[in-house]
Short mmCIF file of C-alpha atoms and ligand atoms in Angstrom, two decimals:
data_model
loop_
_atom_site.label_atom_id
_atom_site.label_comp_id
_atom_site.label_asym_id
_atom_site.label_seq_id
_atom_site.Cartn_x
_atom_site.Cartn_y
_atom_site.Cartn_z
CA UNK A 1 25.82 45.02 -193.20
CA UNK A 2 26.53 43.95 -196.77
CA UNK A 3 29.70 41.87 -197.79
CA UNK A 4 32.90 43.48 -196.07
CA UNK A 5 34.81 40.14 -197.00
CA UNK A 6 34.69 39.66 -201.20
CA UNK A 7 38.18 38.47 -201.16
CA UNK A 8 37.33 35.26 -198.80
CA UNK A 9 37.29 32.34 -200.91
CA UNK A 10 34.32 30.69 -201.94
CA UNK A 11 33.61 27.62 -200.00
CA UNK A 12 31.36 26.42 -202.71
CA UNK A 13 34.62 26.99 -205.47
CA UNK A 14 34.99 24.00 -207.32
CA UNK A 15 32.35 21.49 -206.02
CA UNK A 16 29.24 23.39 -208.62
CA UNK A 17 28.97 21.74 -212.10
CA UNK A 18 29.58 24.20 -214.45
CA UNK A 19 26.89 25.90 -216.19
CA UNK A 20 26.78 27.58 -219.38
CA UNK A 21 27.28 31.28 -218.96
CA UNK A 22 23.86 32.64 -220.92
CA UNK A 23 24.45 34.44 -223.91
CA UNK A 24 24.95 38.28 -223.23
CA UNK A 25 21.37 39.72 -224.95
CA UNK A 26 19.79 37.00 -222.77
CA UNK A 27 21.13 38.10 -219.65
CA UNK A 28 20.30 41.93 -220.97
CA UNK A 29 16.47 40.51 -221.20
CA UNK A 30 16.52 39.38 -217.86
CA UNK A 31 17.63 42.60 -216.52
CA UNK A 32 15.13 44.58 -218.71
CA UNK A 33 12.45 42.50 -217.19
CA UNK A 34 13.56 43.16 -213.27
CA UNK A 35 13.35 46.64 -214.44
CA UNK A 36 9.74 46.69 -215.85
CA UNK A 37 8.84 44.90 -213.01
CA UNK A 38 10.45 47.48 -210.36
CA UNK A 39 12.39 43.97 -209.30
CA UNK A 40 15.95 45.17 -207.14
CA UNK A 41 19.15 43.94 -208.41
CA UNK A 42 21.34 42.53 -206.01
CA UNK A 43 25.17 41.48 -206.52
CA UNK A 44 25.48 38.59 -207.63
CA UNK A 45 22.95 39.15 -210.63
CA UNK A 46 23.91 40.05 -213.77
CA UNK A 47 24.23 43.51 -214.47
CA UNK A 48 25.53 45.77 -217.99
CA UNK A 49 28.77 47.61 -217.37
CA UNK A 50 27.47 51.08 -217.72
CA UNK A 51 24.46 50.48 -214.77
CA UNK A 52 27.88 49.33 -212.26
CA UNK A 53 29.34 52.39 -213.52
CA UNK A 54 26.76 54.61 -212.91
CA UNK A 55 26.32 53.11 -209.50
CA UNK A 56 29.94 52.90 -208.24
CA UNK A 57 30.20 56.52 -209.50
CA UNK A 58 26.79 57.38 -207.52
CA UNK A 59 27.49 55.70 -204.21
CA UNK A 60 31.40 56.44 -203.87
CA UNK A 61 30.19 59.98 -204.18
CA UNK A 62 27.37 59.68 -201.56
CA UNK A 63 30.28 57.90 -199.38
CA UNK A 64 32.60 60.95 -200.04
CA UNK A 65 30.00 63.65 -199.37
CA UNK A 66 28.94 62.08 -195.83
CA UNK A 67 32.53 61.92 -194.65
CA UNK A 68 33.84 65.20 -195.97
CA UNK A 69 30.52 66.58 -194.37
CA UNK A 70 31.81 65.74 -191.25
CA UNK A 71 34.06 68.76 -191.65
CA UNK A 72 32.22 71.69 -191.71
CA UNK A 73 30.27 70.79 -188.36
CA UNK A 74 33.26 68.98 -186.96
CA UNK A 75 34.98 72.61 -186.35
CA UNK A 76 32.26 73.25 -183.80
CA UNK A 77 32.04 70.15 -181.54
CA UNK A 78 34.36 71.89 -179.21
CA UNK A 79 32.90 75.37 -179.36
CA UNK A 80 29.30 74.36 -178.59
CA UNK A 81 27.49 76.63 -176.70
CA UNK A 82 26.54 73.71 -174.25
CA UNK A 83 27.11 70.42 -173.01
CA UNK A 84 23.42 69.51 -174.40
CA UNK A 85 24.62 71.39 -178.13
CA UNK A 86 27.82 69.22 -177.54
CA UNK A 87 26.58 66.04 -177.49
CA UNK A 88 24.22 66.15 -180.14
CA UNK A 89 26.33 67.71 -182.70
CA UNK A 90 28.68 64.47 -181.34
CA UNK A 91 25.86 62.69 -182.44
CA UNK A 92 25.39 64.08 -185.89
CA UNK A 93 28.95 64.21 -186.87
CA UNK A 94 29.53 60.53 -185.79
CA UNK A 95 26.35 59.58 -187.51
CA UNK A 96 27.56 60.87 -190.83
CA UNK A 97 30.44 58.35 -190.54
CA UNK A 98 28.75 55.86 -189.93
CA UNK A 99 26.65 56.27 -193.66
CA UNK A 100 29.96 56.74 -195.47
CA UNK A 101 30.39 53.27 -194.14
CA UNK A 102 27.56 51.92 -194.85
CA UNK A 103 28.52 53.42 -198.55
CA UNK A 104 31.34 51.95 -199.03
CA UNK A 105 30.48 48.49 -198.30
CA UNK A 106 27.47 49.15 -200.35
CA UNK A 107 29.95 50.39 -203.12
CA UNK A 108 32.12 47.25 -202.42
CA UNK A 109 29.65 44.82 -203.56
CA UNK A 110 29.88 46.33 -206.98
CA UNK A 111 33.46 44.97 -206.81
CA UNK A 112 35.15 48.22 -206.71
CA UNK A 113 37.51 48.28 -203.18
CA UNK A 114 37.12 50.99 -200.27
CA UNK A 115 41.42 51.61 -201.22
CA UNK A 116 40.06 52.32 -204.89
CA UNK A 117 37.19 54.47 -204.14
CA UNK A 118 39.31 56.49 -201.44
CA UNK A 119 41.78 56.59 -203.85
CA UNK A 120 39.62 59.11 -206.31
CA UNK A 121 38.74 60.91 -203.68
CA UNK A 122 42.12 61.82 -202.12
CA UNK A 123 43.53 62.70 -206.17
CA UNK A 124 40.50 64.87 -206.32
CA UNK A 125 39.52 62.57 -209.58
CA UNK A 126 35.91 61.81 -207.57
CA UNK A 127 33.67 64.47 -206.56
CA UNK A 128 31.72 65.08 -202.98
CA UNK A 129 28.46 67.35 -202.88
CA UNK A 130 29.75 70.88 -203.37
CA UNK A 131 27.91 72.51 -200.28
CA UNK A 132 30.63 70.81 -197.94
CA UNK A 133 33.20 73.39 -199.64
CA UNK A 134 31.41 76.18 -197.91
CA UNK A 135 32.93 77.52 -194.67
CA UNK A 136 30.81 77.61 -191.30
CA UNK A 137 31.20 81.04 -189.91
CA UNK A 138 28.81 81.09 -186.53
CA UNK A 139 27.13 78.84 -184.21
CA UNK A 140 23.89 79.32 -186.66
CA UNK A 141 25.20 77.79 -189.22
CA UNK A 142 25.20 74.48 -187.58
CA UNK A 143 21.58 74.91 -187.23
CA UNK A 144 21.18 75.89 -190.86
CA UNK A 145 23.18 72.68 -191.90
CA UNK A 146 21.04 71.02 -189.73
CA UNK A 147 17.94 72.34 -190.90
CA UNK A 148 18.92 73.08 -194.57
CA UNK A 149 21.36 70.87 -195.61
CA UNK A 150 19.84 68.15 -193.92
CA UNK A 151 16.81 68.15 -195.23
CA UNK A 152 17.60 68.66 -199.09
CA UNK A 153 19.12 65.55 -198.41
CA UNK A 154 16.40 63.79 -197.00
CA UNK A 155 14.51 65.13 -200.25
CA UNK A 156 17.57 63.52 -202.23
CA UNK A 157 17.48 60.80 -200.57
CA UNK A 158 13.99 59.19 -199.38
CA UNK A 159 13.86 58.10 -203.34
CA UNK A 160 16.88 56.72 -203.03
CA UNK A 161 15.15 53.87 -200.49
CA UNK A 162 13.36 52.58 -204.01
CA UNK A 163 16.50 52.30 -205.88
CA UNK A 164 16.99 49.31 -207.88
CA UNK A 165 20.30 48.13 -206.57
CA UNK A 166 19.63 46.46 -203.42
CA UNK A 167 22.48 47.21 -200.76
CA UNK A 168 21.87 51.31 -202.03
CA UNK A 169 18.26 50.89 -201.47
CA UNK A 170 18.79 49.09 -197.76
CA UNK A 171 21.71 51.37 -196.68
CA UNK A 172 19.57 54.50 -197.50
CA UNK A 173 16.57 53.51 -195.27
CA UNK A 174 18.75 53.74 -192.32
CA UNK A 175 20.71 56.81 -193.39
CA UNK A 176 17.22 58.39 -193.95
CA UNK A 177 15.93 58.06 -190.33
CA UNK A 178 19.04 59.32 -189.40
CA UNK A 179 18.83 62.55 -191.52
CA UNK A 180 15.25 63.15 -190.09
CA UNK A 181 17.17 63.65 -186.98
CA UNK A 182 19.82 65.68 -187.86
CA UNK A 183 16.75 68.00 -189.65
CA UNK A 184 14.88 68.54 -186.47
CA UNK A 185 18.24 69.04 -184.50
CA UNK A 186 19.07 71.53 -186.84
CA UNK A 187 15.74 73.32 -186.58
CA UNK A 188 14.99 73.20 -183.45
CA UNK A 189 18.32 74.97 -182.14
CA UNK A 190 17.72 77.99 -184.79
CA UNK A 191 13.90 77.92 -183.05
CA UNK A 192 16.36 78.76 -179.86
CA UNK A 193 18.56 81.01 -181.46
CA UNK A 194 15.61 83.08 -182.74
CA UNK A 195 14.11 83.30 -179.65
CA UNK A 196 17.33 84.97 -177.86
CA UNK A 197 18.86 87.93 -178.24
CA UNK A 198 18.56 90.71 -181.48
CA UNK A 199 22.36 89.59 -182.16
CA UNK A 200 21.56 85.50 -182.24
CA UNK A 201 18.46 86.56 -184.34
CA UNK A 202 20.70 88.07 -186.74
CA UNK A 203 23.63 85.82 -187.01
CA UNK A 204 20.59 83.23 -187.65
CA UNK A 205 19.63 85.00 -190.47
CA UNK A 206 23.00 85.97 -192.10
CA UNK A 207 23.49 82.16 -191.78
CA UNK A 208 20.26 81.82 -193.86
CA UNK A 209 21.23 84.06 -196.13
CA UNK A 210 24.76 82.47 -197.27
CA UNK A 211 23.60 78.65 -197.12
CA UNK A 212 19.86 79.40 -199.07
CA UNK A 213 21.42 79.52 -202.69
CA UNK A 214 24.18 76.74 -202.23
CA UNK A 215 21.20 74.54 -200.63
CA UNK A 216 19.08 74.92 -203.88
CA UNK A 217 21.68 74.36 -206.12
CA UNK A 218 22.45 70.91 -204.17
CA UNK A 219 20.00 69.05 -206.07
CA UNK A 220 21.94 69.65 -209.44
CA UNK A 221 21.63 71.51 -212.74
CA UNK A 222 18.19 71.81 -214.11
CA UNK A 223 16.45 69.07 -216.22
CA UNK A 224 17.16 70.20 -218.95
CA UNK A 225 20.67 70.34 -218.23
CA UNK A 226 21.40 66.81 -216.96
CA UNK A 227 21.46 64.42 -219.97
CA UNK A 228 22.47 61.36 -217.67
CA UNK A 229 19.18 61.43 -216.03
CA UNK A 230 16.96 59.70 -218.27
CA UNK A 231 19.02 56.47 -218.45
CA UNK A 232 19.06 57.42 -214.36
CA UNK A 233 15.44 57.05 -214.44
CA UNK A 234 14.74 53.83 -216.60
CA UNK A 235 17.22 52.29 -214.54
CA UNK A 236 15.41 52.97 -211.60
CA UNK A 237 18.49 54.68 -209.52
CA UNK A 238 17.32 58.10 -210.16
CA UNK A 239 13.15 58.40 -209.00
CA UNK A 240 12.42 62.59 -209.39
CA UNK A 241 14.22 64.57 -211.95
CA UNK A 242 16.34 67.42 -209.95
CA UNK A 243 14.13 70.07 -210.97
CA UNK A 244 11.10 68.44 -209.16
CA UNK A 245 13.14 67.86 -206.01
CA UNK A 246 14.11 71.07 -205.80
CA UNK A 247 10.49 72.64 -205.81
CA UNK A 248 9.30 70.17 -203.10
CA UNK A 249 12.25 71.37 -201.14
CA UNK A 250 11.21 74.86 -201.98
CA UNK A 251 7.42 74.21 -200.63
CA UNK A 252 8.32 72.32 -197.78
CA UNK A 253 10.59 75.17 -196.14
CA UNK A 254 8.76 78.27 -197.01
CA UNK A 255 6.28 77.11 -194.37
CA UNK A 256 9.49 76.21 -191.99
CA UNK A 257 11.13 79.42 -192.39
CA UNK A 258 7.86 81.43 -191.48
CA UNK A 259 7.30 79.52 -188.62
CA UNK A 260 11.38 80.11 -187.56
CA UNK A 261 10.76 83.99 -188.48
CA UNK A 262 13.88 83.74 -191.11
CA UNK A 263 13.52 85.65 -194.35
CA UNK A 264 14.79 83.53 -197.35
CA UNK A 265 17.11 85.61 -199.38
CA UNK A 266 15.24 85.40 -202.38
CA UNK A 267 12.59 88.60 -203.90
CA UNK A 268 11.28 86.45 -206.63
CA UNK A 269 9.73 83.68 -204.32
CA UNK A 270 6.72 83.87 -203.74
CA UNK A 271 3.07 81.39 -204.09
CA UNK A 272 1.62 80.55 -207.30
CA UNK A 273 -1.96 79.96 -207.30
CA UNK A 274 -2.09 78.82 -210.59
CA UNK A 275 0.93 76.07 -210.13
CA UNK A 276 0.00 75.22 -206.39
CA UNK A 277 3.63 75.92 -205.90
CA UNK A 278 6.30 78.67 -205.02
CA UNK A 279 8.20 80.44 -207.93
CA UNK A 280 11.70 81.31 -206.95
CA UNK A 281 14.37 83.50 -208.62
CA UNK A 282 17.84 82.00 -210.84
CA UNK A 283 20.23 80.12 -209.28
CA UNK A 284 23.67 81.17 -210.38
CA UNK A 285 25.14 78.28 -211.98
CA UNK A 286 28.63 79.69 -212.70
CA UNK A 287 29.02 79.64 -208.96
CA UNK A 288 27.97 76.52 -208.76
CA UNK A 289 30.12 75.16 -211.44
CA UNK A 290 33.29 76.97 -209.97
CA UNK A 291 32.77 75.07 -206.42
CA UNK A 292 32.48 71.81 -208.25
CA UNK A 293 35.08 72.26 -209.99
CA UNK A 294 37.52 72.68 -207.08
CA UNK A 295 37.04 76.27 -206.91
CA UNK A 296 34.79 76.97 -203.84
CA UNK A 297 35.86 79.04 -200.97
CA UNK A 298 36.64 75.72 -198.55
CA UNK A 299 37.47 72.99 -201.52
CA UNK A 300 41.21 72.75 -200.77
CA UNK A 301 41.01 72.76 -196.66
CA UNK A 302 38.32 69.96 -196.53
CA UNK A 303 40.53 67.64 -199.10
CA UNK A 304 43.87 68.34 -197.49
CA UNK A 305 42.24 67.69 -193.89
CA UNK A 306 40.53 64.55 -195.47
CA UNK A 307 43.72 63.36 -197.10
CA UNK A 308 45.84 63.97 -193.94
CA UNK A 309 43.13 62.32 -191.44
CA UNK A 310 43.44 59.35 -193.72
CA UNK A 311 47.43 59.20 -193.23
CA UNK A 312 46.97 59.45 -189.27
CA UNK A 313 44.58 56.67 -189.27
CA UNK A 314 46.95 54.23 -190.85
CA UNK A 315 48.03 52.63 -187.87
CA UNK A 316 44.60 52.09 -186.93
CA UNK A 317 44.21 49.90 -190.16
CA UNK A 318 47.47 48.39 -189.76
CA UNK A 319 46.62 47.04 -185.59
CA UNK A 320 43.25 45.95 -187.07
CA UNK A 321 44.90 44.16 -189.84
CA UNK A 322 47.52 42.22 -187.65
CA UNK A 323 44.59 41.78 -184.96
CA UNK A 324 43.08 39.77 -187.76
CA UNK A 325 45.71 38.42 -189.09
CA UNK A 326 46.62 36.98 -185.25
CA UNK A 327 43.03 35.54 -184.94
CA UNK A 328 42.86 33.91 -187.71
CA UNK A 329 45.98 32.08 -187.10
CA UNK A 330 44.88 31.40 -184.08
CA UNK A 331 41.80 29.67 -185.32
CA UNK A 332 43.64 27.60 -187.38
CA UNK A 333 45.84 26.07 -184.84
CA UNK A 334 42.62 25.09 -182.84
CA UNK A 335 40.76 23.18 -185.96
CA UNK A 336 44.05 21.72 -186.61
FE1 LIG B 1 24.36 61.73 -193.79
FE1 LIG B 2 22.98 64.33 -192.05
#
């Protein structure tokens, strides 16, 4: 796990000769060069302002969306259809936890604290992937998270393993293997579902049928809308541009979805010889837009139930805190 201790003192403070800080356009150089050279940055290296911005923003975000996804499955660990469903939706929800943790500390090493980053998240300054703000109406659509939502992220996020700041890079290649699971979970209880009843067959597909747009639009406004992504690219944080993502997420599922026996909700896909790839109809940005910007059927729930989970777990920091606090006194009495 990266650095969960930056305020510890150095124990190196004070015994290094000081060195000459290199000049600014020097240090600049030197970070040009890692990037030609596909080299990862790591924490202690130099980096320009606007690359830590960029990040902090990026990864706080990740953190938020992978918490405040916990919510929409979290309604259902306790109406599971089984003790089997139970415990791997458990699973799931706990595992997304755990990568808003490993988030975090990955965002901590850019200097910015857990309190800060939690802090724009709880004023509703910071954002969170806009297809947690969508409600979960049936059993299905835990599968459709699963399947759907799941794996756009894996799409999102396998690139993300390359990224040139090191603790993002390492964190994702975990989170990764875990969303590979939480795909094939996903699927593999809609393969059930479709093979019940008329009824299960249909709430499958009406599941399909609300999550399919909000899905696509999770990999962001088109290319040509997304100025950032450019300076994204040469920095080597952002790999595919959205628009590519989107149509390898697009060609990867059509195949999925056949073999389910789910329609996708969309008249305008269909194969294109001449691309080797599937066209697909117009996402409707306004919606999109209107979710992000706090709008979305399930926006003010899932930051009220965030805000007020946060409040009930204060204890819990405040025991670990004098726990600590205890030990370490403790430890100094013995060296003493
Ligand atoms: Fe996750
Ligand atoms: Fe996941």
């Amino acid at each position: 796990m990266y650095t969960q201790a930056m305020d510890l003192p150095d124990p190196q403070a004070g015994t290094l000769q000081a060195v000459p800080a290199p000049a600014e356009s020097a240090l600049q150089q030197q970070f040009d060069g890692k990037m030609d050279a596909d080299r990862k940055i790591e924490p202690q290296d130099w980096m320009p302002d606007a690359y830590r911005k960029t990040l902090v923003r990026q990864i706080s975000q990740h953190a938020h969306s992978e918490i405040v996804g916990m919510q929409p499955e979290g309604n259902w660990i306790s109406r599971a259809p089984s003790l089997k469903r139970k415990a791997i939706l458990l699973a799931k929800v706990q595992d997304e936890g755990g990568h808003g943790l490993y988030l975090y500390s990955a965002g901590e090493t850019l200097g910015t604290s857990r309190d800060q980053m939690l802090e724009g998240l709880h004023s509703g300054k910071a954002k969170y992937s806009s297809i947690f703000n969508y409600p979960t109406l049936t059993w299905a659509d835990v599968g459709v998270i699963g399947w759907l939502v799941d794996g756009a992220a894996i799409m999102n996020q396998v690139p993300i393993c390359r990224c040139s700041y090191g603790p993002y890079a390492r964190a994702m290649i975990r989170i990764c293997k875990e969303e590979s699971f939480h795909q094939r979970q996903g699927f593999e209880s809609l393969m059930v579902q479709m093979g019940g009843t008329p009824a299960q067959r249909e709430m499958v597909q009406d599941a399909v049928n609300r999550w399919w747009w909000p899905v696509l639009a999770m990999f962001g406004p088109p290319d040509a809308d997304s100025p950032n992504s450019a300076q994204g690219m040469r920095w080597g944080i952002k790999r595919i541009s959205n628009d590519e993502l989107r149509q390898k997420f697009v060609d990867a599922t059509v195949p999925q979805a056949r073999i389910l026996g789910v329609t996708l909700p969309d008249p305008d896909l269909k194969w294109n010889e001449a691309r080797a790839q599937h066209d697909y109809g117009v996402i409707d940005w306004d919606d999109f837009w209107a979710v992000v910007n706090g709008n979305g059927p399930c926006n003010k729930e899932r930051l009220a139930t965030r805000v007020k989970a946060h409040e009930d777990g204060q204890w819990v920091r405040d025991a670990a805190l004098a726990h600590a606090a205890k030990q370490r006194a403790r430890a100094l009495k013995e060296a003493a």
